[in-house]
CSV table of C-alpha atoms in Angstrom, one decimal:
chain,number,residue,atom,x,y,z
A,168,MET,CA,-28.3,42.1,-23.1
A,169,ASP,CA,-30.1,43.8,-19.9
A,170,PHE,CA,-31.2,40.2,-18.5
A,171,ASN,CA,-27.5,39.2,-18.7
A,172,MET,CA,-26.4,42.7,-17.6
A,173,LYS,CA,-28.9,41.8,-14.3
A,174,LYS,CA,-28.4,38.5,-13.9
A,175,LEU,CA,-24.7,39.5,-13.6
A,176,ALA,CA,-25.6,42.5,-11.2
A,177,SER,CA,-27.6,40.1,-9.1
A,178,ASP,CA,-24.6,36.9,-9.2
A,179,ALA,CA,-22.4,40.0,-7.8
A,180,GLY,CA,-24.6,41.2,-5.3
A,181,ILE,CA,-25.2,37.7,-3.7
A,182,PHE,CA,-21.7,36.7,-3.8
A,183,PHE,CA,-21.2,40.0,-1.7
A,184,THR,CA,-23.5,39.7,1.2
A,185,ARG,CA,-22.0,36.2,1.7
A,186,ALA,CA,-18.9,37.5,1.6
A,187,VAL,CA,-19.4,40.0,4.2
A,188,GLN,CA,-21.6,37.6,6.5
A,189,PHE,CA,-18.4,35.0,6.0
A,190,THR,CA,-16.1,37.9,7.1
A,191,GLU,CA,-18.9,39.0,10.3
A,192,GLU,CA,-18.6,35.0,11.6
A,193,LYS,CA,-15.1,35.3,10.7
A,194,PHE,CA,-14.7,38.2,13.9
A,195,GLY,CA,-17.4,37.3,16.1
A,196,GLN,CA,-19.6,40.0,14.2
A,197,ALA,CA,-23.1,38.0,13.1
A,198,GLU,CA,-24.8,34.1,14.6
A,199,LYS,CA,-23.6,30.9,12.6
A,200,THR,CA,-26.1,27.4,12.1
A,201,GLU,CA,-24.2,24.8,13.1
A,202,LEU,CA,-24.5,21.4,11.5
A,203,ASP,CA,-25.5,18.4,13.9
A,204,ALA,CA,-22.9,16.7,15.7
A,205,HIS,CA,-24.0,13.3,13.2
A,206,PHE,CA,-23.4,15.6,9.7
A,207,GLU,CA,-19.9,17.3,11.3
A,208,SER,CA,-18.8,13.4,12.1
A,209,LEU,CA,-19.7,12.3,8.0
A,210,LEU,CA,-17.5,15.5,7.0
A,211,ALA,CA,-14.9,14.6,9.7
A,212,ARG,CA,-15.3,11.3,8.2
A,213,ALA,CA,-15.4,11.9,4.2
A,214,ASP,CA,-12.3,14.9,5.1
A,215,SER,CA,-10.0,11.7,6.9
A,216,THR,CA,-11.1,8.9,3.9
A,217,LYS,CA,-9.8,12.0,1.5
A,218,ASN,CA,-6.8,12.5,2.9
A,219,TRP,CA,-5.3,9.5,3.4
A,220,THR,CA,-7.1,8.0,-0.3
A,221,GLU,CA,-4.4,10.8,-1.3
A,222,LYS,CA,-1.2,8.7,0.5
A,223,ILE,CA,-1.8,5.9,0.1
A,224,LEU,CA,-2.3,6.3,-3.8
A,225,ARG,CA,1.1,7.7,-4.4
A,226,GLN,CA,2.5,5.7,-1.5
A,227,THR,CA,1.5,2.9,-3.8
A,228,GLU,CA,2.4,4.4,-6.9
A,229,VAL,CA,6.5,5.2,-5.4
A,230,LEU,CA,6.3,1.3,-4.6
A,231,LEU,CA,5.2,0.3,-8.0
A,232,GLN,CA,7.3,2.7,-9.8
A,233,PRO,CA,10.2,4.1,-8.2
A,234,ASN,CA,11.8,6.2,-10.5
A,235,PRO,CA,9.7,9.9,-10.4
A,236,SER,CA,10.6,10.7,-13.8
A,237,ALA,CA,9.3,7.7,-15.1
A,238,ARG,CA,5.6,8.4,-12.5
A,239,VAL,CA,5.7,12.4,-14.3
A,240,GLU,CA,6.1,10.3,-17.1
A,241,GLU,CA,3.3,7.8,-16.9
A,242,PHE,CA,0.9,10.8,-15.3
A,243,LEU,CA,1.5,13.0,-17.9
A,244,TYR,CA,0.2,10.1,-20.1
A,245,GLU,CA,-2.5,9.2,-18.4
A,246,LYS,CA,-3.5,13.0,-18.5
A,247,LEU,CA,-2.8,13.5,-22.4
A,248,ASP,CA,-5.8,10.4,-22.4
A,249,ARG,CA,-1.9,8.6,-24.4
A,250,LYS,CA,-1.4,4.6,-23.8
A,251,VAL,CA,1.9,4.7,-21.6
A,252,PRO,CA,5.1,3.1,-23.5
A,253,SER,CA,5.7,-0.6,-22.0
A,254,ARG,CA,8.8,-0.2,-19.9
A,255,VAL,CA,11.5,-2.4,-19.6
A,256,THR,CA,12.3,-3.4,-15.8
A,257,ASN,CA,15.2,-3.5,-13.5
A,258,GLY,CA,14.9,-7.0,-13.3
A,259,GLU,CA,14.4,-8.1,-17.4
A,260,LEU,CA,17.5,-5.1,-17.8
A,261,LEU,CA,19.6,-6.6,-15.2
A,262,ALA,CA,18.8,-10.1,-17.5
A,263,GLN,CA,19.9,-8.5,-20.4
A,264,TYR,CA,22.9,-6.4,-19.3
A,265,MET,CA,24.5,-10.5,-17.8
A,266,ALA,CA,23.3,-12.5,-21.8
A,267,GLU,CA,24.9,-10.0,-23.7
A,268,ALA,CA,27.9,-10.0,-20.4
A,269,ALA,CA,28.0,-14.6,-20.9
A,270,SER,CA,28.1,-14.2,-24.6
A,271,GLU,CA,31.6,-12.1,-24.4
A,272,LEU,CA,33.6,-13.9,-21.6
A,273,GLY,CA,32.6,-17.0,-23.1
A,274,PRO,CA,29.1,-19.0,-22.5
A,275,THR,CA,30.9,-22.3,-22.1
A,276,THR,CA,33.1,-21.0,-19.4
A,277,PRO,CA,32.2,-22.2,-15.1
A,278,TYR,CA,31.1,-17.5,-14.7
A,279,GLY,CA,29.9,-17.0,-18.3
A,280,LYS,CA,27.2,-20.3,-17.4
A,281,THR,CA,26.0,-19.3,-14.2
A,282,LEU,CA,26.0,-15.8,-15.5
A,283,ILE,CA,22.8,-16.9,-18.6
A,284,LYS,CA,21.2,-18.6,-15.5
A,285,VAL,CA,20.8,-15.8,-13.3
A,286,ALA,CA,20.0,-13.9,-16.1
A,287,GLU,CA,17.8,-16.0,-16.9
A,288,ALA,CA,16.0,-15.8,-13.5
A,289,GLU,CA,16.2,-12.1,-13.5
A,290,LYS,CA,14.5,-12.1,-16.4
A,291,ARG,CA,11.5,-14.6,-14.9
A,292,LEU,CA,11.8,-12.3,-12.0
A,293,GLY,CA,11.1,-8.7,-14.3
A,294,ALA,CA,7.9,-10.0,-16.5
A,295,ALA,CA,6.6,-11.4,-12.9
A,296,GLU,CA,7.1,-7.7,-11.4
A,297,ARG,CA,5.3,-6.3,-14.5
A,298,ASP,CA,2.1,-8.4,-13.9
A,299,PHE,CA,2.3,-7.2,-10.2
A,300,ILE,CA,2.7,-3.8,-11.7
A,301,HIS,CA,-0.5,-4.9,-14.2
A,302,THR,CA,-2.5,-6.3,-11.4
A,303,ALA,CA,-1.7,-3.3,-8.7
A,304,SER,CA,-2.6,-0.7,-10.5
A,305,ILE,CA,-6.2,-2.3,-12.0
A,306,ASN,CA,-7.7,-3.7,-9.1
A,307,PHE,CA,-6.2,-1.4,-6.3
A,308,LEU,CA,-5.3,2.3,-8.1
A,309,THR,CA,-7.7,2.2,-10.1
A,310,PRO,CA,-10.6,3.0,-8.2
A,311,LEU,CA,-8.8,4.8,-5.6
A,312,ARG,CA,-7.8,7.7,-8.2
A,313,ASN,CA,-11.9,7.3,-9.6
A,314,PHE,CA,-12.9,8.3,-6.0
A,315,LEU,CA,-10.7,10.9,-5.8
A,316,GLU,CA,-11.6,12.7,-9.0
A,317,GLY,CA,-15.7,10.9,-9.3
A,318,ASP,CA,-16.4,10.4,-5.6
A,319,TRP,CA,-14.9,12.7,-4.2
A,320,LYS,CA,-15.0,16.0,-6.5
A,321,THR,CA,-18.9,15.7,-6.5
A,322,ILE,CA,-18.7,15.4,-2.8
A,323,SER,CA,-17.0,18.8,-2.8
A,324,LYS,CA,-19.7,20.6,-5.4
A,325,GLU,CA,-22.1,19.5,-2.7
A,326,ARG,CA,-20.5,21.1,-0.1
A,327,ARG,CA,-20.2,23.7,-1.1
A,328,LEU,CA,-22.9,25.0,-2.2
A,329,LEU,CA,-24.8,23.3,1.4
A,330,GLN,CA,-21.6,26.2,2.9
A,331,ASN,CA,-22.8,28.8,0.2
A,332,ARG,CA,-26.5,28.1,1.1
A,333,ARG,CA,-25.9,28.4,4.8
A,334,LEU,CA,-24.5,31.4,4.5
A,335,ASP,CA,-27.8,32.7,2.7
A,336,LEU,CA,-29.4,31.2,5.3
A,337,ASP,CA,-27.4,33.2,8.6
A,338,ALA,CA,-27.8,36.4,6.2
A,339,SER,CA,-31.2,36.0,6.2
A,340,LYS,CA,-31.5,35.5,9.6
A,341,ALA,CA,-29.7,38.4,10.2
A,342,ARG,CA,-31.6,40.9,7.7
A,343,LEU,CA,-34.9,39.3,9.1
A,344,LYS,CA,-33.4,40.2,12.2
A,345,LYS,CA,-32.2,44.4,11.3
A,346,ALA,CA,-36.2,44.6,9.8
A,347,LYS,CA,-37.9,43.7,13.3
A,348,ALA,CA,-35.0,45.9,15.1
A,349,ALA,CA,-36.0,48.5,12.9
A,350,GLU,CA,-40.0,48.3,13.3
A,351,ALA,CA,-40.0,48.5,15.9
A,352,LYS,CA,-38.7,51.9,16.0
A,353,ALA,CA,-41.6,52.1,13.9
A,354,THR,CA,-38.4,52.9,11.0
A,355,LEU,CA,-40.3,50.4,8.1
A,356,TRP,CA,-43.1,49.1,7.8
A,357,ASN,CA,-45.0,46.1,7.4
A,358,ASP,CA,-43.9,45.2,4.5
A,359,GLU,CA,-40.8,45.0,4.5
A,360,VAL,CA,-40.6,42.4,8.0
A,361,ASP,CA,-43.1,39.8,5.5
A,362,LYS,CA,-40.1,40.3,3.4
A,363,ALA,CA,-37.5,39.1,5.0
A,364,GLU,CA,-39.5,36.8,6.7
A,365,GLN,CA,-40.0,34.8,3.5
A,366,GLU,CA,-36.7,35.6,1.8
A,367,LEU,CA,-35.8,33.3,5.0
A,368,ARG,CA,-38.1,30.8,4.8
A,369,VAL,CA,-36.4,30.1,0.6
A,370,ALA,CA,-32.9,30.6,2.2
A,371,GLN,CA,-34.0,27.8,4.8
A,372,THR,CA,-35.6,25.6,2.6
A,373,GLU,CA,-33.3,25.8,-0.1
A,374,PHE,CA,-30.3,24.9,3.1
A,375,ASP,CA,-32.6,21.8,4.4
A,376,ARG,CA,-32.5,20.5,0.6
A,377,GLN,CA,-29.1,21.2,0.0
A,378,ALA,CA,-28.2,19.7,3.4
A,379,GLU,CA,-30.5,16.2,2.9
A,380,VAL,CA,-28.3,15.7,-0.7
A,381,THR,CA,-25.2,16.4,1.4
A,382,ARG,CA,-25.2,13.7,4.0
A,383,LEU,CA,-26.2,11.3,1.5
A,384,LEU,CA,-23.5,11.6,-0.4
A,385,LEU,CA,-21.3,11.4,3.3
A,386,GLU,CA,-23.3,8.4,4.2
A,387,GLY,CA,-22.1,6.7,0.3
A,388,ILE,CA,-18.6,7.0,2.3
A,389,SER,CA,-19.3,3.7,3.9
A,390,SER,CA,-19.6,1.6,0.3
A,391,THR,CA,-16.5,3.2,-0.3
A,392,HIS,CA,-14.9,1.9,2.2
A,393,VAL,CA,-16.5,-1.6,1.1
A,394,ASN,CA,-15.7,-1.3,-1.8
A,395,HIS,CA,-11.4,-0.3,-0.8
A,396,LEU,CA,-11.5,-3.2,1.4
A,397,ARG,CA,-12.0,-5.1,-1.1
A,398,CYS,CA,-9.6,-4.1,-3.5
A,399,LEU,CA,-7.3,-3.8,-0.8
A,400,HIS,CA,-7.6,-8.0,-0.7
A,401,GLU,CA,-6.7,-8.2,-4.2
A,402,PHE,CA,-3.9,-6.0,-3.9
A,403,VAL,CA,-2.9,-8.3,-1.2
A,404,GLU,CA,-3.2,-11.3,-3.0
A,405,SER,CA,-1.7,-10.0,-5.9
A,406,GLN,CA,1.3,-8.7,-3.7
A,407,THR,CA,1.2,-12.4,-2.5
A,408,THR,CA,1.5,-14.0,-6.1
A,409,TYR,CA,4.2,-12.5,-7.0
A,410,TYR,CA,6.6,-12.8,-3.9
A,411,ALA,CA,5.5,-16.4,-3.5
A,412,GLN,CA,6.5,-16.4,-7.9
A,413,CYS,CA,10.1,-14.7,-7.2
A,414,TYR,CA,10.3,-17.1,-4.2
A,415,ARG,CA,9.9,-19.9,-6.2
A,416,HIS,CA,12.5,-18.4,-8.9
A,417,MET,CA,14.9,-17.7,-6.3
A,418,LEU,CA,15.1,-21.6,-4.9
A,419,ASP,CA,15.6,-23.2,-8.6
A,420,LEU,CA,18.4,-20.6,-9.0
A,421,GLN,CA,19.5,-21.5,-5.4
A,422,LYS,CA,18.9,-25.1,-6.6
A,423,GLN,CA,21.0,-24.7,-10.1
A,424,LEU,CA,23.8,-23.0,-8.8
A,425,GLY,CA,24.4,-25.1,-6.1
A,426,SER,CA,24.8,-28.3,-7.7
A,427,SER,CA,27.3,-26.0,-9.9
A,428,GLN,CA,29.2,-24.5,-7.1
A,429,GLY,CA,29.7,-28.4,-6.0
A,430,ALA,CA,31.1,-29.3,-9.2
A,431,ILE,CA,33.7,-26.5,-8.7
A,432,PHE,CA,34.3,-26.4,-5.7
A,433,PRO,CA,34.3,-29.7,-4.5
A,434,GLY,CA,34.5,-29.8,-0.6
A,435,THR,CA,31.8,-26.9,0.2
A,436,PHE,CA,29.2,-26.6,2.1
A,437,VAL,CA,26.2,-25.3,0.1
A,438,GLY,CA,22.1,-25.3,1.4
A,439,THR,CA,20.0,-25.6,-1.5
A,440,THR,CA,16.7,-27.4,-0.9
A,441,GLU,CA,13.9,-25.1,0.4
A,442,PRO,CA,13.4,-25.5,4.1
A,443,THR,CA,10.9,-27.5,5.6
A,444,SER,CA,8.5,-24.8,7.2
A,445,PRO,CA,9.8,-21.5,4.9
A,446,THR,CA,7.7,-18.3,5.9
A,447,LEU,CA,7.3,-16.0,3.4
A,448,SER,CA,6.9,-13.3,5.3
A,449,SER,CA,10.8,-12.5,6.0
A,450,THR,CA,13.5,-12.1,3.9
A,451,SER,CA,14.6,-15.9,1.4
A,452,PRO,CA,17.1,-17.3,3.3
A,453,THR,CA,20.7,-17.0,1.4
A,454,THR,CA,22.6,-19.3,0.7
A,455,ALA,CA,25.6,-20.2,3.3
A,456,ALA,CA,28.6,-21.9,2.2
A,457,ALA,CA,32.0,-23.2,4.1
A,458,THR,CA,33.9,-25.5,4.5
A,459,MET,CA,32.9,-28.0,7.0
A,460,PRO,CA,35.1,-31.6,8.0
A,461,MET,CA,33.0,-34.5,8.2
A,462,GLY,CA,32.8,-35.8,11.3
A,463,PRO,CA,33.3,-39.6,12.2
A,464,SER,CA,31.0,-42.3,10.9
A,465,VAL,CA,27.3,-42.3,13.4
A,466,ALA,CA,25.8,-45.6,13.5
A,467,ASP,CA,22.7,-45.0,14.7
A,468,LEU,CA,21.8,-42.5,12.4
A,469,ALA,CA,17.7,-43.4,11.3
A,470,PRO,CA,17.4,-45.8,8.3
A,471,PRO,CA,15.3,-45.0,5.0
A,472,GLY,CA,12.0,-44.3,6.3
A,473,GLU,CA,12.3,-43.6,9.5
A,474,ALA,CA,11.4,-39.7,9.9
A,475,ALA,CA,13.2,-38.6,12.7
A,476,LEU,CA,16.7,-39.5,14.1
A,477,ARG,CA,17.4,-40.4,17.7
A,478,LEU,CA,19.1,-37.0,18.9
A,479,GLU,CA,19.6,-38.4,22.0
A,480,GLU,CA,22.5,-41.4,21.0
A,481,VAL,CA,24.2,-38.9,18.6
A,482,ALA,CA,26.9,-37.4,20.0
A,483,PRO,CA,28.9,-34.5,18.4
A,484,PRO,CA,32.4,-35.6,16.7
A,485,ALA,CA,35.8,-35.1,17.9
A,486,SER,CA,36.2,-32.4,15.3
A,487,GLY,CA,34.0,-30.0,12.5
A,488,THR,CA,32.5,-28.5,14.5
A,489,ARG,CA,31.6,-24.6,14.0
A,490,LYS,CA,29.8,-22.0,15.4
A,491,ALA,CA,26.8,-20.5,13.0
A,492,ARG,CA,24.7,-17.3,13.1
A,493,VAL,CA,20.7,-17.3,13.2
A,494,LEU,CA,19.9,-15.2,10.0
A,495,TYR,CA,15.8,-16.4,10.4
A,496,ASP,CA,13.2,-17.7,12.8
A,497,TYR,CA,12.8,-21.2,12.4
A,498,GLU,CA,9.9,-22.8,14.2
A,499,ALA,CA,10.2,-26.8,14.3
A,500,ALA,CA,8.2,-28.8,12.1
A,501,ASP,CA,8.5,-31.9,14.4
A,502,SER,CA,10.7,-33.5,17.7
A,503,SER,CA,14.1,-34.2,14.8
A,504,GLU,CA,14.5,-30.2,14.8
A,505,LEU,CA,15.8,-27.7,16.5
A,506,ALA,CA,13.7,-24.7,16.6
A,507,LEU,CA,15.4,-21.4,16.2
A,508,LEU,CA,15.6,-17.9,17.1
A,509,ALA,CA,17.3,-14.8,14.7
A,510,ASP,CA,21.2,-13.3,15.6
A,511,GLU,CA,21.4,-16.2,17.8
A,512,LEU,CA,24.7,-18.2,18.0
A,513,ILE,CA,24.2,-21.7,18.3
A,514,THR,CA,26.6,-25.0,17.5
A,515,VAL,CA,26.1,-27.5,14.1
A,516,TYR,CA,28.3,-30.2,12.9
A,517,SER,CA,27.6,-32.3,10.1
A,518,LEU,CA,27.3,-36.6,10.4
A,519,PRO,CA,27.9,-39.3,7.7
A,520,GLY,CA,24.9,-39.9,5.4
A,521,MET,CA,22.6,-37.2,6.6
A,522,ASP,CA,21.1,-34.7,3.4
A,523,PRO,CA,23.8,-32.3,2.7
A,524,ASP,CA,21.8,-29.5,3.4
A,525,TRP,CA,20.9,-29.9,7.0
A,526,LEU,CA,23.3,-29.7,10.4
A,527,ILE,CA,22.7,-30.7,13.4
A,528,GLY,CA,22.6,-27.8,15.6
A,529,GLU,CA,23.2,-27.6,19.6
A,530,ARG,CA,22.1,-25.1,21.7
A,531,GLY,CA,22.7,-25.6,25.7
A,532,ASN,CA,21.0,-29.4,26.4
A,533,LYS,CA,19.1,-29.3,23.0
A,534,LYS,CA,19.7,-30.6,20.1
A,535,GLY,CA,18.3,-31.6,16.5
A,536,LYS,CA,18.5,-31.1,12.6
A,537,VAL,CA,18.5,-27.7,11.5
A,538,PRO,CA,18.4,-26.1,7.7
A,539,VAL,CA,21.5,-24.7,6.2
A,540,THR,CA,20.2,-22.4,4.5
A,541,TYR,CA,19.3,-20.9,7.7
A,542,LEU,CA,22.3,-20.3,9.0
A,543,GLU,CA,25.8,-18.7,8.6
A,544,LEU,CA,28.6,-20.3,9.1
A,545,LEU,CA,31.2,-18.3,11.3
A,546,SER,CA,34.7,-19.2,10.6
């Protein structure tokens, strides 16, 4: 009992001494041991790593789960160490509604058949989204959380210990300074100075030891960056796979709807095939549909097996040309195609025998084939 009371009194005394030292430093009434520039740089880099890791983690969570209530629920399940229940994605829920609508409105009607096709595509999109969320959570979110909840907590603990050791060291320096000043006035015996010097040596040793431990942990942030870099590559890879799957699913759906729409609305112009050089970094092209009169016959189209039109011999039809706005940048694959820039206006027309997914485009004195899916035909 006496031992515990003495320990509590000792701890309280140490805490009080540190508090006094800290307060006097803030008011400029006490000297403070400064860390070297390299150590300060390590501290700043560690703080930046922690702050940005938190922000990236939180925003990635928002990206993967935009619903804040769902995020809170998942967080509580994780804290309770319970398995998060499987959740239907928005795409899968939309697919369910469309399938039920088709069943009630008539699955054999044109509208019902289209609802079923779109529902199947939305279901595949939902499954792809589920796989992406799962992969991103394991390969990206989990390592970030492990750093914040593991390594960073250890670093923070050792930094607090270092701060306490520094306060003890500076308090010892202050006591020795006062002891020497008192000795000079002959108000203290020499053993008081010796005691203060011994306390200072112990405090200096403990501070140096703790500084080395903390420095090694801070230098380990470099390894953290390497690990997070690898996780970032895996996140980008999973995201690329996800969007590529979405693109393929929507392209297949576009082809199905294009063929069925041509049967329902004959004479309409619908692009349904994949562009020659799709760019996955831009938004997937939407189907351009508009009535396009056919021009007069042109006999000089390239025969089957010949890659390019003889464009210099192709003339626009007397009627049936249209203006079109370019939706996305397009890089020509060869000399028979016309490169496009988003939002520019060009003149387009069709020729007999052409692939229905392509038009002839003209801009000034330049002409070439252009993919329909990159255009918005204007009335």
